[in-house]
Coordinates of C-alpha atoms in Angstrom, one line a residue:
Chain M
X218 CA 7.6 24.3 -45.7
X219 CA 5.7 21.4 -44.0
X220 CA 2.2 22.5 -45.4
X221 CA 3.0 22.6 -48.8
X222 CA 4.2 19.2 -48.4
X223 CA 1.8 16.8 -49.2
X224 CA 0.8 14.5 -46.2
X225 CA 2.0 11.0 -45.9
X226 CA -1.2 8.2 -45.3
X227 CA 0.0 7.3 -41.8
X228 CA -0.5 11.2 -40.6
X229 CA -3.4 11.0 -42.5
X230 CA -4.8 8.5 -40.1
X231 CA -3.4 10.1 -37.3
X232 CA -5.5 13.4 -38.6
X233 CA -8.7 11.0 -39.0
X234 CA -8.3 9.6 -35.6
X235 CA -7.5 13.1 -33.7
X236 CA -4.1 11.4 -32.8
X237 CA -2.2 13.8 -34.3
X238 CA -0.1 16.0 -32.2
X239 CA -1.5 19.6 -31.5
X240 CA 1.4 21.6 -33.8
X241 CA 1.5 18.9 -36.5
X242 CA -2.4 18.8 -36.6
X243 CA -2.6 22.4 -37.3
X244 CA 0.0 22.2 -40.1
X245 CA -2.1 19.4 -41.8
X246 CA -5.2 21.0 -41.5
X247 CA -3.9 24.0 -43.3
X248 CA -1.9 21.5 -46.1
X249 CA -5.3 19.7 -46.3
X250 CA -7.4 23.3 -46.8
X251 CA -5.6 24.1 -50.0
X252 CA -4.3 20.9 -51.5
X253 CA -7.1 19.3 -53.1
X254 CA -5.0 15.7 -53.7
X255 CA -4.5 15.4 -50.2
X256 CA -8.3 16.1 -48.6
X257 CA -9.1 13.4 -51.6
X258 CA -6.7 10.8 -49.8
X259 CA -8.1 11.3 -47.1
X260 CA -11.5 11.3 -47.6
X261 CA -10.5 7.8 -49.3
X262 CA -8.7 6.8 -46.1
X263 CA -11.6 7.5 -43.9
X264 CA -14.5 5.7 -46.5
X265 CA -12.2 2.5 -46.7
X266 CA -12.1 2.8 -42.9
X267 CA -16.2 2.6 -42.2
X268 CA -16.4 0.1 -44.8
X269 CA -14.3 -2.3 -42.8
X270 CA -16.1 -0.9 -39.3
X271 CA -19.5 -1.4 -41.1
X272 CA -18.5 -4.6 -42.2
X273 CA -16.6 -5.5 -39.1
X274 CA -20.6 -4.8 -36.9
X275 CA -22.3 -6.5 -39.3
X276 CA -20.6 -9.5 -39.3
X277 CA -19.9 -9.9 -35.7
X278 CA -23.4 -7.9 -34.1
X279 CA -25.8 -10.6 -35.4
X280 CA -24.0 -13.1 -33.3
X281 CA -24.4 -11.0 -30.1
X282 CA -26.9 -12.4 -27.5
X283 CA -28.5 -9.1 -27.0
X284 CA -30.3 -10.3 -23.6
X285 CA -29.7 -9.7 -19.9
X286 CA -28.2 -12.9 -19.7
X287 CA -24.4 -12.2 -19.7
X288 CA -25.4 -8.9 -17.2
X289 CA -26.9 -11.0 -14.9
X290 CA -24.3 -13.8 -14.7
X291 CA -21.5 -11.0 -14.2
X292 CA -23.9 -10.2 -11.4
X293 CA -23.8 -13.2 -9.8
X294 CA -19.9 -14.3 -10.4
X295 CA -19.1 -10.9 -8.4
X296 CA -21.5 -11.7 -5.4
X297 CA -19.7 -14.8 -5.5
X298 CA -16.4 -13.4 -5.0
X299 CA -17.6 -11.1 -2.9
X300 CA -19.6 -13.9 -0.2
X301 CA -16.7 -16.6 -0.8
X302 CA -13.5 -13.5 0.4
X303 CA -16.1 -12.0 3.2
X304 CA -15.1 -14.4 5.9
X305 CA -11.7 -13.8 4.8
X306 CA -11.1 -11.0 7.1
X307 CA -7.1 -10.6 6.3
X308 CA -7.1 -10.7 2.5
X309 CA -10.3 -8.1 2.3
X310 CA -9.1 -5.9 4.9
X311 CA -5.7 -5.9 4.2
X312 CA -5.7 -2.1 4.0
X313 CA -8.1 -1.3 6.9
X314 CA -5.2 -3.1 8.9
X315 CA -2.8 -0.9 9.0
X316 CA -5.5 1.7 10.2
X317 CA -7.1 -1.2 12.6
X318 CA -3.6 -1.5 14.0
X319 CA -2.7 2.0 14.5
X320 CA -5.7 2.6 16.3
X321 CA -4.8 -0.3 18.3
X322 CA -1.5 0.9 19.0
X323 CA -2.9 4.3 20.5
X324 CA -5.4 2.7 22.3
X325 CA -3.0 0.1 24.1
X326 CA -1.0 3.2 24.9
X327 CA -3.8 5.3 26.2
X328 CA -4.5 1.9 28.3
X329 CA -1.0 1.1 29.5
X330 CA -0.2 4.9 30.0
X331 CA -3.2 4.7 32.5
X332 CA -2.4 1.8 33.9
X333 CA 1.0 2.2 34.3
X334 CA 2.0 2.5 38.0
X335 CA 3.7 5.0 39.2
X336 CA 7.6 5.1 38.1
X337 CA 9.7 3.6 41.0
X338 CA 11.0 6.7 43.0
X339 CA 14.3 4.8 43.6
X340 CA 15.5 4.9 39.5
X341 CA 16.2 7.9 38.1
X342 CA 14.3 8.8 34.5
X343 CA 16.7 6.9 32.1
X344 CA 16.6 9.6 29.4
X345 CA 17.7 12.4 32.2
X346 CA 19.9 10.2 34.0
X347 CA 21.4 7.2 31.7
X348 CA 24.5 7.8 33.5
X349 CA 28.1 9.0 32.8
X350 CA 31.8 7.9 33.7
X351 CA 35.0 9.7 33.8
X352 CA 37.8 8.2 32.0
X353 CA 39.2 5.7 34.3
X354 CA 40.8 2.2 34.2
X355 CA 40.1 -1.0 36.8
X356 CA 44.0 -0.1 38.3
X357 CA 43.2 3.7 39.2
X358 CA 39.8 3.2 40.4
X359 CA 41.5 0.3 42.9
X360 CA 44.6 1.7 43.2
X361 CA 43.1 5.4 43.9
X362 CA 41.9 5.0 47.5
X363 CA 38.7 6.6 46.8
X364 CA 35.6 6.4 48.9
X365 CA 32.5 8.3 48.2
X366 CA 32.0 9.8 51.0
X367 CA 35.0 11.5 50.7
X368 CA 34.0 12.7 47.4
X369 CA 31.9 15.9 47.3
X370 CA 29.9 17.1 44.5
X371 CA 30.2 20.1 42.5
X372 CA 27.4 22.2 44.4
X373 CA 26.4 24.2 41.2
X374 CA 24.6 20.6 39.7
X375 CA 22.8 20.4 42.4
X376 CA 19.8 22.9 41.2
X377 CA 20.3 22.1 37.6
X378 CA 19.3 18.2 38.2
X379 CA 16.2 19.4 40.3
X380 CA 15.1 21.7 37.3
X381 CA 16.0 19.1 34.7
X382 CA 13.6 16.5 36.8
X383 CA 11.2 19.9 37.3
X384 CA 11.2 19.6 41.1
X385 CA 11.3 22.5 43.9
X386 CA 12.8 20.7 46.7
X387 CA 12.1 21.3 50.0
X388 CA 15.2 21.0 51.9
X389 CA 15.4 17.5 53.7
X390 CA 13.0 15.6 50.9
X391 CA 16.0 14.5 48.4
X392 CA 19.7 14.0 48.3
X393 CA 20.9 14.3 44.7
X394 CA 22.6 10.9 43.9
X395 CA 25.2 9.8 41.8
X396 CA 23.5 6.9 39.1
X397 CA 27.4 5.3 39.0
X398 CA 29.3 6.3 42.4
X399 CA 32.7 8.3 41.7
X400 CA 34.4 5.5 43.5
X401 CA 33.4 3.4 40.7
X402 CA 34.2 5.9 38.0
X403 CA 31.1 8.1 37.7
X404 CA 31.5 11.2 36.9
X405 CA 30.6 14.5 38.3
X406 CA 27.9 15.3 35.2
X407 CA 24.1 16.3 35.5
X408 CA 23.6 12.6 33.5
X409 CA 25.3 10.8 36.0
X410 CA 22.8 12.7 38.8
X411 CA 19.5 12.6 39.9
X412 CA 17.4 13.7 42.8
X413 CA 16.2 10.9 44.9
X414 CA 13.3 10.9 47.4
X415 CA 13.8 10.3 50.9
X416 CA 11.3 7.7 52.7
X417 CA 9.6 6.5 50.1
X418 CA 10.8 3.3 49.3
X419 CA 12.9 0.8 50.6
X420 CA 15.4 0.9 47.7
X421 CA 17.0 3.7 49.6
X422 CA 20.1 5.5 49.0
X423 CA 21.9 3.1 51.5
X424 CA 21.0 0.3 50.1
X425 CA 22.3 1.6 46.9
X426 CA 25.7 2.4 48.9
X427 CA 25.7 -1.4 50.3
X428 CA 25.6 -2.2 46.0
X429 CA 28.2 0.2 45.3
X430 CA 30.7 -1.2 47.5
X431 CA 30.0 -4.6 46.9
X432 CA 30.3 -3.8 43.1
X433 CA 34.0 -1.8 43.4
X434 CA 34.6 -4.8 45.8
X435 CA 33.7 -7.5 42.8
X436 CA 35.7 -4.9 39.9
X437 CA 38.8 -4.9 42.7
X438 CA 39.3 -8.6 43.4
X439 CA 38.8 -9.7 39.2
X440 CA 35.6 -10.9 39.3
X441 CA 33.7 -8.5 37.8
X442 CA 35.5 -6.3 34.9
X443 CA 34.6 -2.2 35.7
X444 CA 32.5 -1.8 32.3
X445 CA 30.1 -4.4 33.5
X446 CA 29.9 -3.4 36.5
X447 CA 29.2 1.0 35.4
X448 CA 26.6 -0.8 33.0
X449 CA 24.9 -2.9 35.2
X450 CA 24.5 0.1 38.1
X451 CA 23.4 2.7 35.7
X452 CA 20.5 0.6 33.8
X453 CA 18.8 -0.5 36.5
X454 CA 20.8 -0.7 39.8
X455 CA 18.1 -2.8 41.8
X456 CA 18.1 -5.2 39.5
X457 CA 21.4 -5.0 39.2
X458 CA 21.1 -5.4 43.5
X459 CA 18.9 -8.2 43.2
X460 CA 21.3 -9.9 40.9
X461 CA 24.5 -9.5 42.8
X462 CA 23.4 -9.6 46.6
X463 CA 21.1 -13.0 44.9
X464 CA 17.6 -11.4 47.1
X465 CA 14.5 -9.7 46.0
X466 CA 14.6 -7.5 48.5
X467 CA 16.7 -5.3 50.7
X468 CA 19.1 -7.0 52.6
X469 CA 17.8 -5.9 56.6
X470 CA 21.5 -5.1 57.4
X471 CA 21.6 -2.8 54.3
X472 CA 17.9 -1.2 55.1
X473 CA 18.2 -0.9 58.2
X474 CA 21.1 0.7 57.7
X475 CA 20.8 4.4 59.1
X476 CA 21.7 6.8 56.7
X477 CA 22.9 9.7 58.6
X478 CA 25.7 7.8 59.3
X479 CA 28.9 7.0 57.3
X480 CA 28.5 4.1 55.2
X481 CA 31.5 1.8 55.8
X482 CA 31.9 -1.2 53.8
X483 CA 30.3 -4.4 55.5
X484 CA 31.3 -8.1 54.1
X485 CA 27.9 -8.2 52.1
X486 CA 27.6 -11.2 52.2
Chain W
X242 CA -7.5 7.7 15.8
X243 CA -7.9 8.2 19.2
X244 CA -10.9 9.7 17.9
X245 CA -12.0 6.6 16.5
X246 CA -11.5 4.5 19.5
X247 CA -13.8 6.7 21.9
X248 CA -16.5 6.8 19.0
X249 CA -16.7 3.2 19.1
X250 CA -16.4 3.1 23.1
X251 CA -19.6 4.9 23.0
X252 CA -21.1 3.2 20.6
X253 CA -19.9 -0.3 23.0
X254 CA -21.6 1.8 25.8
X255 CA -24.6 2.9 24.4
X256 CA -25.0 -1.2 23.3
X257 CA -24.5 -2.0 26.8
X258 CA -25.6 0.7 28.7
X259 CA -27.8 -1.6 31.1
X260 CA -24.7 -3.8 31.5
X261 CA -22.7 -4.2 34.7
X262 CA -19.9 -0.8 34.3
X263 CA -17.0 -3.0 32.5
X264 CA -13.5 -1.7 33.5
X265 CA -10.9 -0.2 30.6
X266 CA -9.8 -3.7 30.0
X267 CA -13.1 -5.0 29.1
X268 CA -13.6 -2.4 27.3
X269 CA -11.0 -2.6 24.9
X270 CA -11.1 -6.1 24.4
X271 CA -14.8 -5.7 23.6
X272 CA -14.0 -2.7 21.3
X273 CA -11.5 -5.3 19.6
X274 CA -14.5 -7.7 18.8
X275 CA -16.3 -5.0 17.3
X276 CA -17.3 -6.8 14.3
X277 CA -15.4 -4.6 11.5
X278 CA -16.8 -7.0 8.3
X279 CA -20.1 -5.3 7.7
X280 CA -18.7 -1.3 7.0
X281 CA -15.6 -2.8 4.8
X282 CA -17.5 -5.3 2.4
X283 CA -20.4 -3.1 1.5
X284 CA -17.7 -1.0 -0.6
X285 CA -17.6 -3.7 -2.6
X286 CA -21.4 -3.3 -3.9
X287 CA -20.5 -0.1 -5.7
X288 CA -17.5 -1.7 -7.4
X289 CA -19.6 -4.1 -8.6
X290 CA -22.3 -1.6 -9.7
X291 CA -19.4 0.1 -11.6
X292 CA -17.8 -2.9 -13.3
X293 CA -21.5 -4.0 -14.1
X294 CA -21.9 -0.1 -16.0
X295 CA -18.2 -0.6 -17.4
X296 CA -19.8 -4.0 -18.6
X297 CA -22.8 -2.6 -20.5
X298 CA -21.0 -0.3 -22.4
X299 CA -18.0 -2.2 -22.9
X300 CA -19.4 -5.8 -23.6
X301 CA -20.4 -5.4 -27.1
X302 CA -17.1 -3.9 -28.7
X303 CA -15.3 -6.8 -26.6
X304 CA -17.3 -9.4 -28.0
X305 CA -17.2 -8.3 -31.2
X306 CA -13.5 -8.3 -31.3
X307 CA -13.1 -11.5 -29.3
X308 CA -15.0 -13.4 -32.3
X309 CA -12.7 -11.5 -34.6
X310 CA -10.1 -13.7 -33.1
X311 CA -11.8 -16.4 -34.4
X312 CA -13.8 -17.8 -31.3
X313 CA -17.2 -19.3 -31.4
X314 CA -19.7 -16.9 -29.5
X315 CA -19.5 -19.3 -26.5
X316 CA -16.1 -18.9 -25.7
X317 CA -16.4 -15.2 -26.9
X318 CA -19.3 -14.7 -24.4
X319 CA -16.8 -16.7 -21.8
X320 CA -13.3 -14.5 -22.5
X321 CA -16.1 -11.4 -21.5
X322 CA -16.8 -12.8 -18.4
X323 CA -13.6 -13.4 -17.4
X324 CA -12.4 -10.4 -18.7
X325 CA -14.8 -8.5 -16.4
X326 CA -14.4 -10.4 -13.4
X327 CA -10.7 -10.3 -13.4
X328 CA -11.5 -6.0 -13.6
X329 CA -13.7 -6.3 -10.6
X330 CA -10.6 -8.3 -8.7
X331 CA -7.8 -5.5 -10.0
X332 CA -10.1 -2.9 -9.2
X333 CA -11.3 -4.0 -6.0
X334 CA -7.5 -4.8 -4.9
X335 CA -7.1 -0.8 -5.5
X336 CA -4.8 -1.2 -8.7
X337 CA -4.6 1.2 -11.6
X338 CA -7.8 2.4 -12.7
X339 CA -6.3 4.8 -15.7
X340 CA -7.3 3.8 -19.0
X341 CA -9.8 0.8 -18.1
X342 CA -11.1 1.1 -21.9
X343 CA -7.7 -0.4 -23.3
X344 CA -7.0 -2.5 -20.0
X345 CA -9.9 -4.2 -20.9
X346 CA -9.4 -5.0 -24.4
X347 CA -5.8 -5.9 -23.7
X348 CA -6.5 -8.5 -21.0
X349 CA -9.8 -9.5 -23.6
X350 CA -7.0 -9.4 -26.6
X351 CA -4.9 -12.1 -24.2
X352 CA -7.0 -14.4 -23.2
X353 CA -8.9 -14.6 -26.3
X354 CA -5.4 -15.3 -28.0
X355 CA -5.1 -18.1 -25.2
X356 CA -8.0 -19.6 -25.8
X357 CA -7.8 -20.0 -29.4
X358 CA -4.8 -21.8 -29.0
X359 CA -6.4 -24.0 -26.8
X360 CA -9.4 -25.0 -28.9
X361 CA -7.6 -24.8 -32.5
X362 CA -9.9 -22.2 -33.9
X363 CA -8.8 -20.2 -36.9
X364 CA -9.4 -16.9 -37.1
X365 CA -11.8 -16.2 -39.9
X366 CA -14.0 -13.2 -40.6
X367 CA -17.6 -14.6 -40.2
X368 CA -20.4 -13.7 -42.5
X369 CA -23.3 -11.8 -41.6
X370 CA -26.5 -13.0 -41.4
X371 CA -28.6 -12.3 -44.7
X372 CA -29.9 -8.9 -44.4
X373 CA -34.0 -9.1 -44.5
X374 CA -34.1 -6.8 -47.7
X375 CA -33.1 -9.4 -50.3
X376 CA -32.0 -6.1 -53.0
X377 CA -29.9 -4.5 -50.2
X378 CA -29.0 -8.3 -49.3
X379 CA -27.6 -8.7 -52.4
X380 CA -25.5 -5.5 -53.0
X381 CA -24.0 -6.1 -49.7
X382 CA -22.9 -9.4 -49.6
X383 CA -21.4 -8.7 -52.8
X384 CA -19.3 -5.6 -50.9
X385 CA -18.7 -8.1 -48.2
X386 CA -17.0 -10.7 -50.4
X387 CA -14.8 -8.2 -51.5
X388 CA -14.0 -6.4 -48.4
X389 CA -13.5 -10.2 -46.8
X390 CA -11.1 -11.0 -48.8
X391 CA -8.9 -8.0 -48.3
X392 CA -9.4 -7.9 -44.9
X393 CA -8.3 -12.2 -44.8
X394 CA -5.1 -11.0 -46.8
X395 CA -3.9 -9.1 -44.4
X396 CA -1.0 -9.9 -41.9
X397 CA -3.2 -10.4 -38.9
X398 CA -1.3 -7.8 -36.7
X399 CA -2.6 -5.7 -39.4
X400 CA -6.3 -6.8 -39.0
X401 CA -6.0 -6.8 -35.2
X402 CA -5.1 -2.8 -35.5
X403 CA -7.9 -1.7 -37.5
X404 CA -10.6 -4.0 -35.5
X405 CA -9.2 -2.7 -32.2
X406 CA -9.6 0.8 -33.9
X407 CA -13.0 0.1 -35.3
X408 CA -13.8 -0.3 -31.4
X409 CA -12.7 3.1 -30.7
X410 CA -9.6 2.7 -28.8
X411 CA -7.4 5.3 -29.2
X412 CA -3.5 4.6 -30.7
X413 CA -1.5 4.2 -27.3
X414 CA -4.5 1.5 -26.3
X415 CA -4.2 -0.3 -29.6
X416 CA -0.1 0.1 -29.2
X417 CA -0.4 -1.5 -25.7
X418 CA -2.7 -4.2 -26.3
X419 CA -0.8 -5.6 -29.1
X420 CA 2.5 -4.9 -27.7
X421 CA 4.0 -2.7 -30.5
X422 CA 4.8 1.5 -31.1
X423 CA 2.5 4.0 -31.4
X424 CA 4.5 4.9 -35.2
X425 CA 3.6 1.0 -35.7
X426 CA 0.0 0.9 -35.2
X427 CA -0.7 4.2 -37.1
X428 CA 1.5 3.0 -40.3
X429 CA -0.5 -0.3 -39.9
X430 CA -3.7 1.1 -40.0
X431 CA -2.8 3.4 -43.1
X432 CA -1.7 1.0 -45.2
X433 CA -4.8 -1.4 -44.5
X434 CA -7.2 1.4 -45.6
X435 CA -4.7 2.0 -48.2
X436 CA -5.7 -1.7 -49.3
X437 CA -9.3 -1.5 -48.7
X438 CA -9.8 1.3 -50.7
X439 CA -7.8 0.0 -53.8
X440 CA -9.6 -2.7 -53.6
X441 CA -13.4 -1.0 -53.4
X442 CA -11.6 0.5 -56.5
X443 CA -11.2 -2.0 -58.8
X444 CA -14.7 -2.7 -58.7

């Protein structure tokens, strides 16, 4: 049994100093309660141990500048640390800056969200519409006489692009669009659609058409390859107009072009 | 956050509520020279106010164990300083503040240690001033010769122990500060006592 074991000095200590642990503790308290030789030790232990505080304060406490001196000049050195980092805005701030910036970050967005003009009626909204393709190489969409007008659209899309774009149309204010034409391998698919306004640009549908030809034209005689030419039209297709017809706006024989009537492939340029 | 943006818009507005009606974009360039300085620093006054109550109640047992080392009170009264500066830095950079009792006396135990190799001090227990009753003078310095020369005998890790525990730091701050087990520091201080009292003995 632990308690009728007497106690090593070390846990003696550990019992003077409260560091013993609180199981081991209660087992030397009860040893020390009935073994006489023990609570002697330690009462040894523990007048050795303010001899050599007592000692220790003596010694050293006489030599102790007991004024307001050392106080004070603490005082100062921090007001000195604190004047000399004040004008150091990044190093003492360096945790209100990631709040500073947040806030920023909203506030610019509040800003810009407000300031934002209007999205241009002529793109589609890029997370609705980034635009799809059916599976086909440069040869068949070439070789494949296809022409869009030819090509008719699965009627049934039709109301799901309006909901997706949350628009009741009234009939005659949109046509629902294909992002990449079929004739350059765009696919009949509610992300390859969207509903664009009649009238209120002058990126209209036909000048889209004039792009779309001119494009399957460029992917047909080599010099442009049919992946390049998909991307180009579905990320932005009036820059991508600006950058193959070389204008910064409309062409007059593409805008003036009238759109009730077949769209029949002009030399572009 | 948002929040915090229109609290300070209104704050700009109420400033310059005479002012010509500045548009959004004057408005949030002026919100962006808000001065922020003055809200930030001033929580640096009750850090200060903390390290100077750390500092009161702390200073003495530092000191004390600082000229232990062996370091003549100026450099002593220097290590302090330093020591509590170097507290008001790690706590004003938002670091641990668990256990600032044995942080203190670890950094104090360091630099101290440092600066005694610098100046070639030996460590040496000092003796205390005479004591104004010359009888009790007399009893006591003969205690204190004895208990001098145990205490110089011993292996100084030994000595450093029971100072830091004559302080009142607990084990794990004594084990820390001298880089050694917690089973080390409480067989150290054991068999110091142990000496102590066999020598108190013999006389």
């Amino acid at each position: 049994m632990h308690t009728s074991m007497h106690i090593p000095d070390h846990e003696l200590v550990q019992w003077l100093d409260g560091e013993l642990a609180a199981v081991r503790a209660r087992q030397v308290r009860a040893h020390l309660a009935e073994c006489p030789q023990c609570a002697n030790r330690l009462s040894e232990m523990q007048a050795a141990a303010e001899a050599f505080t007592h000692l220790h304060h003596d010694a050293m406490d006489p030599r102790i500048d007991m004024s307001a001196g050392p106080a004070a000049k603490l005082r100062a050195a921090m007001a000195e640390i604190q004047s000399t980092e004040r004008g150091d805005f990044w190093r003492s701030h360096r945790y209100a800056v990631p709040t500073v910036a947040a806030a920023l970050l909203i506030a610019a967005t509040v800003y810009w969200t407000a300031a934002k003009p209007a999205p241009n009626p002529a793109l589609p909204n890029a997370s609705l519409t980034p635009g799809a393709t059916r599976m086909m190489s440069r040869q068949q969409v070439c070789a494949a006489n296809i022409r869009d007008d030819d090509h008719v659209m699965p009627a049934h899309l039709a109301p799901v692009v309006f909901r997706s774009y949350g628009i009741q149309p009234k009939p005659g204010d949109y046509e629902v669009d294909y992002l990449i034409n079929p004739a350059l391998g765009g696919a009949d698919d509610t992300r390859n659609l969207w509903p664009q306004p009649y009238g209120e640009t002058i990126w209209t549908a036909r000048v889209k058409d004039a792009l779309e030809e001119h494009l399957r034209e460029l992917v047909c005689n080599g010099t442009l390859d049919l992946a390049t030419a998909q991307h180009d039209i579905a990320s932005n297709w009036i820059t991508a107009y600006r950058k193959y017809f070389r204008t910064a706006v409309p062409l007059p024989a593409h805008a003036l072009f009238m759109k009730d009537k077949p769209w029949i492939t002009p030399t572009a340029e | 956050m948002t929040s915090t943006y229109h609290a300070v818009l209104r704050a700009y507005n109420e400033i310059h509520k005479g002012d010509k009606l500045p548009d959004e974009s004057t408005r949030l360039s002026a919100w962006l020279t808000i001065p922020h300085a003055e809200p930030v620093t001033q929580n640096s006054e009750p850090l200060a106010s903390e390290v100077t109550a750390l500092f009161h109640e702390m200073r003495v047992p530092l000191l004390r164990y600082t000229l232990s080392l062996g370091l003549a009170s100026s450099d002593a009264e220097d290590i302090v300083q330093e020591v509590f500066l170097a507290l008001f830095r790690h706590l004003r950079d938002g670091k641990p503040r668990g256990n600032l009792r044995g942080w203190i006396f670890r950094v104090g135990h360091n630099l101290a240690l440092k600066r005694r190799e610098q100046t070639g001090t030996a460590a040496e227990i000092a003796l205390p001033d005479p004591a104004p009753n010359p009888e009790q003078q007399l009893i006591q310095q003969r205690t204190q010769a004895r208990l001098q020369a145990v205490v110089r005998s011993l292996p100084e890790r030994d000595r450093w122990c029971l100072l830091l525990r004559s302080e009142g730091l607990r084990y794990r701050d004594i084990a820390a500060t001298l880089g050694i087990s917690l089973g080390s520091v409480a067989m150290s201080i054991s068999r110091s006592l142990h000496r102590i009292h066999a020598a108190r003995e013999r006389f």
